[in-house]
PDB file of C-alpha atoms and ligand atoms in Angstrom:
ATOM      1  CA  MET U   1      36.222-165.072 -59.144  1.00 91.00           C
ATOM      2  CA  LYS U   2      37.053-162.642 -61.794  1.00 97.00           C
ATOM      3  CA  LEU U   3      34.449-159.904 -62.181  1.00 98.00           C
ATOM      4  CA  ALA U   4      33.900-156.569 -64.086  1.00 98.00           C
ATOM      5  CA  ILE U   5      31.501-153.822 -63.600  1.00 98.00           C
ATOM      6  CA  LEU U   6      30.611-151.680 -66.600  1.00 99.00           C
ATOM      7  CA  ASP U   7      28.337-148.664 -66.955  1.00 98.00           C
ATOM      8  CA  ARG U   8      25.924-149.187 -69.856  1.00 98.00           C
ATOM      9  CA  ASP U   9      25.398-145.958 -71.901  1.00 98.00           C
ATOM     10  CA  GLY U  10      28.612-144.290 -73.356  1.00 98.00           C
ATOM     11  CA  VAL U  11      30.749-147.301 -72.380  1.00 98.00           C
ATOM     12  CA  ILE U  12      28.974-150.385 -74.162  1.00 98.00           C
ATOM     13  CA  ASN U  13      26.704-148.311 -76.388  1.00 98.00           C
ATOM     14  CA  HIS U  14      26.380-144.867 -77.873  1.00 98.00           C
ATOM     15  CA  ASP U  15      24.900-142.416 -75.181  1.00 96.00           C
ATOM     16  CA  SER U  16      22.210-139.860 -76.116  1.00 94.00           C
ATOM     17  CA  ALA U  17      21.149-136.501 -74.130  1.00 92.00           C
ATOM     18  CA  GLU U  18      17.597-137.644 -75.015  1.00 94.00           C
ATOM     19  CA  PHE U  19      18.171-141.023 -73.299  1.00 96.00           C
ATOM     20  CA  ILE U  20      17.973-144.486 -74.805  1.00 97.00           C
ATOM     21  CA  LYS U  21      14.040-145.013 -75.045  1.00 97.00           C
ATOM     22  CA  HIS U  22      13.696-147.939 -77.435  1.00 97.00           C
ATOM     23  CA  PRO U  23      15.864-150.903 -78.579  1.00 98.00           C
ATOM     24  CA  ASP U  24      16.395-149.219 -82.058  1.00 98.00           C
ATOM     25  CA  GLU U  25      18.290-146.468 -80.115  1.00 98.00           C
ATOM     26  CA  TRP U  26      20.621-148.768 -78.602  1.00 98.00           C
ATOM     27  CA  ILE U  27      23.624-149.068 -80.652  1.00 98.00           C
ATOM     28  CA  ALA U  28      26.871-150.745 -79.630  1.00 98.00           C
ATOM     29  CA  LEU U  29      30.065-148.770 -79.782  1.00 98.00           C
ATOM     30  CA  PRO U  30      32.650-150.232 -81.827  1.00 97.00           C
ATOM     31  CA  GLY U  31      34.697-153.029 -80.337  1.00 98.00           C
ATOM     32  CA  SER U  32      32.532-153.036 -77.030  1.00 98.00           C
ATOM     33  CA  LEU U  33      30.711-156.319 -77.754  1.00 98.00           C
ATOM     34  CA  ASP U  34      33.925-158.085 -78.792  1.00 98.00           C
ATOM     35  CA  ALA U  35      35.712-156.636 -75.619  1.00 98.00           C
ATOM     36  CA  ILE U  36      32.863-158.166 -73.423  1.00 98.00           C
ATOM     37  CA  ALA U  37      33.206-161.478 -75.295  1.00 98.00           C
ATOM     38  CA  ARG U  38      36.981-161.554 -74.558  1.00 98.00           C
ATOM     39  CA  LEU U  39      36.307-161.271 -71.042  1.00 98.00           C
ATOM     40  CA  SER U  40      33.670-164.090 -71.056  1.00 98.00           C
ATOM     41  CA  ARG U  41      36.074-166.350 -72.876  1.00 98.00           C
ATOM     42  CA  SER U  42      38.664-165.839 -70.311  1.00 98.00           C
ATOM     43  CA  GLY U  43      36.381-166.850 -67.452  1.00 98.00           C
ATOM     44  CA  TRP U  44      35.264-163.377 -66.345  1.00 98.00           C
ATOM     45  CA  ARG U  45      31.835-162.373 -65.321  1.00 98.00           C
ATOM     46  CA  VAL U  46      30.666-159.210 -66.637  1.00 98.00           C
ATOM     47  CA  VAL U  47      27.781-157.219 -64.826  1.00 98.00           C
ATOM     48  CA  ILE U  48      26.246-153.925 -65.654  1.00 98.00           C
ATOM     49  CA  ALA U  49      25.547-151.149 -63.183  1.00 98.00           C
ATOM     50  CA  SER U  50      23.437-148.388 -64.853  1.00 98.00           C
ATOM     51  CA  ASN U  51      21.563-145.307 -63.757  1.00 98.00           C
ATOM     52  CA  GLN U  52      18.186-145.160 -65.734  1.00 97.00           C
ATOM     53  CA  SER U  53      16.379-142.224 -64.579  1.00 97.00           C
ATOM     54  CA  GLY U  54      14.302-142.403 -67.690  1.00 97.00           C
ATOM     55  CA  LEU U  55      12.127-144.698 -65.715  1.00 97.00           C
ATOM     56  CA  ALA U  56      11.242-142.295 -63.084  1.00 97.00           C
ATOM     57  CA  ARG U  57      11.006-139.432 -65.736  1.00 96.00           C
ATOM     58  CA  GLY U  58       8.275-141.478 -67.556  1.00 97.00           C
ATOM     59  CA  LEU U  59      10.316-141.747 -70.794  1.00 97.00           C
ATOM     60  CA  PHE U  60      10.102-145.515 -71.025  1.00 97.00           C
ATOM     61  CA  SER U  61       8.532-148.434 -69.259  1.00 98.00           C
ATOM     62  CA  MET U  62      10.167-151.371 -67.576  1.00 97.00           C
ATOM     63  CA  ASP U  63       8.920-153.415 -70.392  1.00 98.00           C
ATOM     64  CA  THR U  64      10.809-151.286 -72.808  1.00 98.00           C
ATOM     65  CA  LEU U  65      13.926-151.291 -70.583  1.00 98.00           C
ATOM     66  CA  ASN U  66      13.729-154.932 -70.623  1.00 98.00           C
ATOM     67  CA  ALA U  67      13.394-155.108 -74.424  1.00 98.00           C
ATOM     68  CA  ILE U  68      16.512-152.953 -74.566  1.00 98.00           C
ATOM     69  CA  HIS U  69      18.483-155.209 -72.471  1.00 98.00           C
ATOM     70  CA  ALA U  70      17.209-158.250 -74.500  1.00 98.00           C
ATOM     71  CA  LYS U  71      18.871-156.639 -77.577  1.00 98.00           C
ATOM     72  CA  LEU U  72      21.885-155.866 -75.742  1.00 98.00           C
ATOM     73  CA  ARG U  73      22.251-159.533 -74.473  1.00 98.00           C
ATOM     74  CA  ARG U  74      21.382-160.867 -77.963  1.00 98.00           C
ATOM     75  CA  GLU U  75      24.201-158.748 -79.382  1.00 98.00           C
ATOM     76  CA  VAL U  76      26.666-159.701 -76.753  1.00 98.00           C
ATOM     77  CA  ALA U  77      25.774-163.264 -77.241  1.00 98.00           C
ATOM     78  CA  VAL U  78      26.273-163.093 -81.106  1.00 98.00           C
ATOM     79  CA  ALA U  79      29.779-161.656 -80.501  1.00 98.00           C
ATOM     80  CA  GLY U  80      30.352-164.592 -78.256  1.00 98.00           C
ATOM     81  CA  GLY U  81      30.117-163.215 -74.669  1.00 98.00           C
ATOM     82  CA  ALA U  82      27.622-163.022 -71.928  1.00 98.00           C
ATOM     83  CA  ILE U  83      26.246-160.480 -69.333  1.00 98.00           C
ATOM     84  CA  ASP U  84      25.949-162.085 -66.082  1.00 98.00           C
ATOM     85  CA  ALA U  85      23.458-159.400 -64.719  1.00 98.00           C
ATOM     86  CA  ILE U  86      22.198-156.006 -65.164  1.00 98.00           C
ATOM     87  CA  PHE U  87      21.777-153.823 -62.011  1.00 98.00           C
ATOM     88  CA  VAL U  88      19.592-150.721 -62.537  1.00 98.00           C
ATOM     89  CA  CYS U  89      18.734-147.584 -60.495  1.00 98.00           C
ATOM     90  CA  PRO U  90      15.231-146.683 -61.676  1.00 98.00           C
ATOM     91  CA  HIS U  91      15.182-143.548 -59.765  1.00 98.00           C
ATOM     92  CA  GLY U  92      15.341-139.881 -60.531  1.00 97.00           C
ATOM     93  CA  PRO U  93      17.818-137.310 -59.283  1.00 96.00           C
ATOM     94  CA  ASP U  94      15.559-136.065 -56.422  1.00 96.00           C
ATOM     95  CA  ASP U  95      14.360-139.471 -55.142  1.00 97.00           C
ATOM     96  CA  GLY U  96      17.266-139.719 -52.591  1.00 96.00           C
ATOM     97  CA  CYS U  97      17.785-143.397 -53.184  1.00 98.00           C
ATOM     98  CA  ALA U  98      20.886-145.099 -52.319  1.00 97.00           C
ATOM     99  CA  CYS U  99      21.470-146.702 -55.527  1.00 98.00           C
ATOM    100  CA  ARG U 100      21.677-144.015 -58.190  1.00 98.00           C
ATOM    101  CA  LYS U 101      25.346-143.327 -58.883  1.00 98.00           C
ATOM    102  CA  PRO U 102      27.391-141.421 -57.517  1.00 98.00           C
ATOM    103  CA  ASN U 103      25.960-143.453 -54.499  1.00 98.00           C
ATOM    104  CA  PRO U 104      27.268-146.913 -54.284  1.00 98.00           C
ATOM    105  CA  GLY U 105      24.133-148.844 -53.758  1.00 98.00           C
ATOM    106  CA  LEU U 106      24.216-150.762 -57.067  1.00 98.00           C
ATOM    107  CA  PHE U 107      27.967-151.941 -56.332  1.00 98.00           C
ATOM    108  CA  HIS U 108      26.776-153.040 -52.900  1.00 98.00           C
ATOM    109  CA  ASP U 109      24.037-154.978 -54.617  1.00 98.00           C
ATOM    110  CA  ILE U 110      26.550-156.607 -56.722  1.00 98.00           C
ATOM    111  CA  ALA U 111      28.850-157.414 -54.032  1.00 98.00           C
ATOM    112  CA  ARG U 112      25.850-159.090 -51.841  1.00 98.00           C
ATOM    113  CA  ARG U 113      24.619-160.979 -55.007  1.00 97.00           C
ATOM    114  CA  TYR U 114      28.200-162.657 -55.616  1.00 97.00           C
ATOM    115  CA  ASP U 115      29.086-162.536 -51.846  1.00 97.00           C
ATOM    116  CA  ILE U 116      32.490-161.025 -52.819  1.00 97.00           C
ATOM    117  CA  ASP U 117      34.636-157.948 -51.668  1.00 97.00           C
ATOM    118  CA  LEU U 118      34.737-155.590 -54.492  1.00 98.00           C
ATOM    119  CA  LYS U 119      38.263-154.350 -53.492  1.00 97.00           C
ATOM    120  CA  GLY U 120      40.120-154.041 -56.795  1.00 94.00           C
ATOM    121  CA  VAL U 121      37.345-155.185 -58.943  1.00 98.00           C
ATOM    122  CA  PRO U 122      37.700-153.002 -62.247  1.00 98.00           C
ATOM    123  CA  ALA U 123      34.645-150.861 -62.951  1.00 98.00           C
ATOM    124  CA  ALA U 124      34.444-148.795 -66.201  1.00 99.00           C
ATOM    125  CA  GLY U 125      32.544-145.611 -66.701  1.00 98.00           C
ATOM    126  CA  ASP U 126      32.381-142.620 -68.757  1.00 98.00           C
ATOM    127  CA  SER U 127      30.913-140.284 -66.251  1.00 98.00           C
ATOM    128  CA  LEU U 128      32.355-138.920 -62.919  1.00 98.00           C
ATOM    129  CA  ARG U 129      29.435-140.301 -60.994  1.00 98.00           C
ATOM    130  CA  ASP U 130      30.325-143.884 -62.150  1.00 98.00           C
ATOM    131  CA  LEU U 131      33.907-143.453 -60.905  1.00 98.00           C
ATOM    132  CA  GLN U 132      32.787-142.044 -57.721  1.00 98.00           C
ATOM    133  CA  ALA U 133      30.381-144.738 -57.045  1.00 98.00           C
ATOM    134  CA  ALA U 134      33.007-147.293 -58.023  1.00 98.00           C
ATOM    135  CA  ALA U 135      35.650-145.813 -55.693  1.00 98.00           C
ATOM    136  CA  ALA U 136      33.206-145.573 -52.797  1.00 98.00           C
ATOM    137  CA  ALA U 137      32.625-149.227 -53.141  1.00 98.00           C
ATOM    138  CA  GLY U 138      36.314-150.230 -53.252  1.00 98.00           C
ATOM    139  CA  CYS U 139      36.437-151.004 -57.020  1.00 98.00           C
ATOM    140  CA  ALA U 140      39.291-149.798 -59.373  1.00 98.00           C
ATOM    141  CA  PRO U 141      37.719-147.150 -61.283  1.00 98.00           C
ATOM    142  CA  TRP U 142      38.532-146.939 -64.959  1.00 98.00           C
ATOM    143  CA  LEU U 143      37.500-143.990 -67.042  1.00 98.00           C
ATOM    144  CA  VAL U 144      36.903-144.836 -70.824  1.00 98.00           C
ATOM    145  CA  LEU U 145      36.997-141.713 -73.240  1.00 98.00           C
ATOM    146  CA  THR U 146      33.704-142.779 -75.096  1.00 98.00           C
ATOM    147  CA  GLY U 147      30.346-141.151 -74.495  1.00 98.00           C
ATOM    148  CA  ASN U 148      30.851-138.512 -71.864  1.00 98.00           C
ATOM    149  CA  GLY U 149      34.601-139.601 -71.077  1.00 98.00           C
ATOM    150  CA  PRO U 150      36.182-136.792 -72.987  1.00 98.00           C
ATOM    151  CA  LYS U 151      34.232-134.198 -70.894  1.00 98.00           C
ATOM    152  CA  THR U 152      34.727-136.121 -67.767  1.00 98.00           C
ATOM    153  CA  HIS U 153      38.458-136.226 -68.508  1.00 98.00           C
ATOM    154  CA  GLU U 154      38.584-132.573 -69.038  1.00 98.00           C
ATOM    155  CA  LYS U 155      36.799-131.414 -66.112  1.00 98.00           C
ATOM    156  CA  GLY U 156      39.129-133.437 -63.752  1.00 96.00           C
ATOM    157  CA  GLY U 157      38.521-134.237 -60.205  1.00 97.00           C
ATOM    158  CA  LEU U 158      38.652-138.008 -60.781  1.00 98.00           C
ATOM    159  CA  PRO U 159      38.755-140.307 -57.741  1.00 98.00           C
ATOM    160  CA  ALA U 160      42.364-141.155 -56.819  1.00 97.00           C
ATOM    161  CA  GLY U 161      43.698-144.110 -58.668  1.00 96.00           C
ATOM    162  CA  THR U 162      41.407-143.656 -61.601  1.00 98.00           C
ATOM    163  CA  ARG U 163      43.050-145.045 -64.715  1.00 98.00           C
ATOM    164  CA  VAL U 164      42.092-143.811 -68.136  1.00 98.00           C
ATOM    165  CA  THR U 165      41.829-145.748 -71.591  1.00 98.00           C
ATOM    166  CA  ALA U 166      40.519-144.644 -74.858  1.00 98.00           C
ATOM    167  CA  ASP U 167      37.663-147.203 -74.873  1.00 98.00           C
ATOM    168  CA  LEU U 168      36.265-150.465 -73.241  1.00 98.00           C
ATOM    169  CA  SER U 169      38.287-152.544 -75.567  1.00 98.00           C
ATOM    170  CA  LEU U 170      41.702-151.121 -74.364  1.00 98.00           C
ATOM    171  CA  ALA U 171      40.550-151.385 -70.881  1.00 98.00           C
ATOM    172  CA  VAL U 172      39.862-155.026 -71.390  1.00 98.00           C
ATOM    173  CA  ASP U 173      43.145-155.434 -72.654  1.00 98.00           C
ATOM    174  CA  ALA U 174      44.828-154.101 -69.514  1.00 98.00           C
ATOM    175  CA  TRP U 175      42.374-156.142 -67.235  1.00 98.00           C
ATOM    176  CA  LEU U 176      43.335-159.342 -69.281  1.00 97.00           C
ATOM    177  CA  SER U 177      46.915-158.696 -69.181  1.00 95.00           C
ATOM    178  CA  GLU U 178      46.998-158.139 -65.357  1.00 87.00           C
ATOM    179  CA  ASP U 179      44.869-161.282 -64.880  1.00 74.00           C
TER     180      ASP U 179
HETATM  181 MG1   MG I 201      27.460-143.531 -68.965  1.00 58.50          MG
HETATM  182 ZN1   ZN I 202      18.135-145.697 -57.250  1.00 58.50          ZN
END
């Protein structure tokens, strides 16, 4: 099975320091929807692994998050792609959960759901914690230079073997060419 794991904010859509709290605030990054569609058309399954501490912070409800994800899925579908599943950590930084990245809990959930070894599965993120969680789960970490990506790149300290691309579209080009 060909599987790709994507962070959401700053990879698929514009991120905001004020969080994405409403469907109207969810705006796709240029090329990201088409990139997902290219994966889908090539037989890949695309899943999202996303920290959404805004839930724990009381900034938005699960109903609102579901509405945001309905918009995301609709726009991906219009582009000709599909999101297989969305895995969310709803906790805050002080909750001590196993699923908030940099912990690999969401990735382990994905491995269980699909009953696969994540070794070498590409995982794209724009923050260090995305790459750390991916690497801890055995995925191949890819840093995209959208969202927090430029800051993450500048700070350094990336997990060994992290690949860097300008955006999701160029990452997908690489995945498909190695496919
Ligand atoms: Mg992000
Ligand atoms: Zn969590």
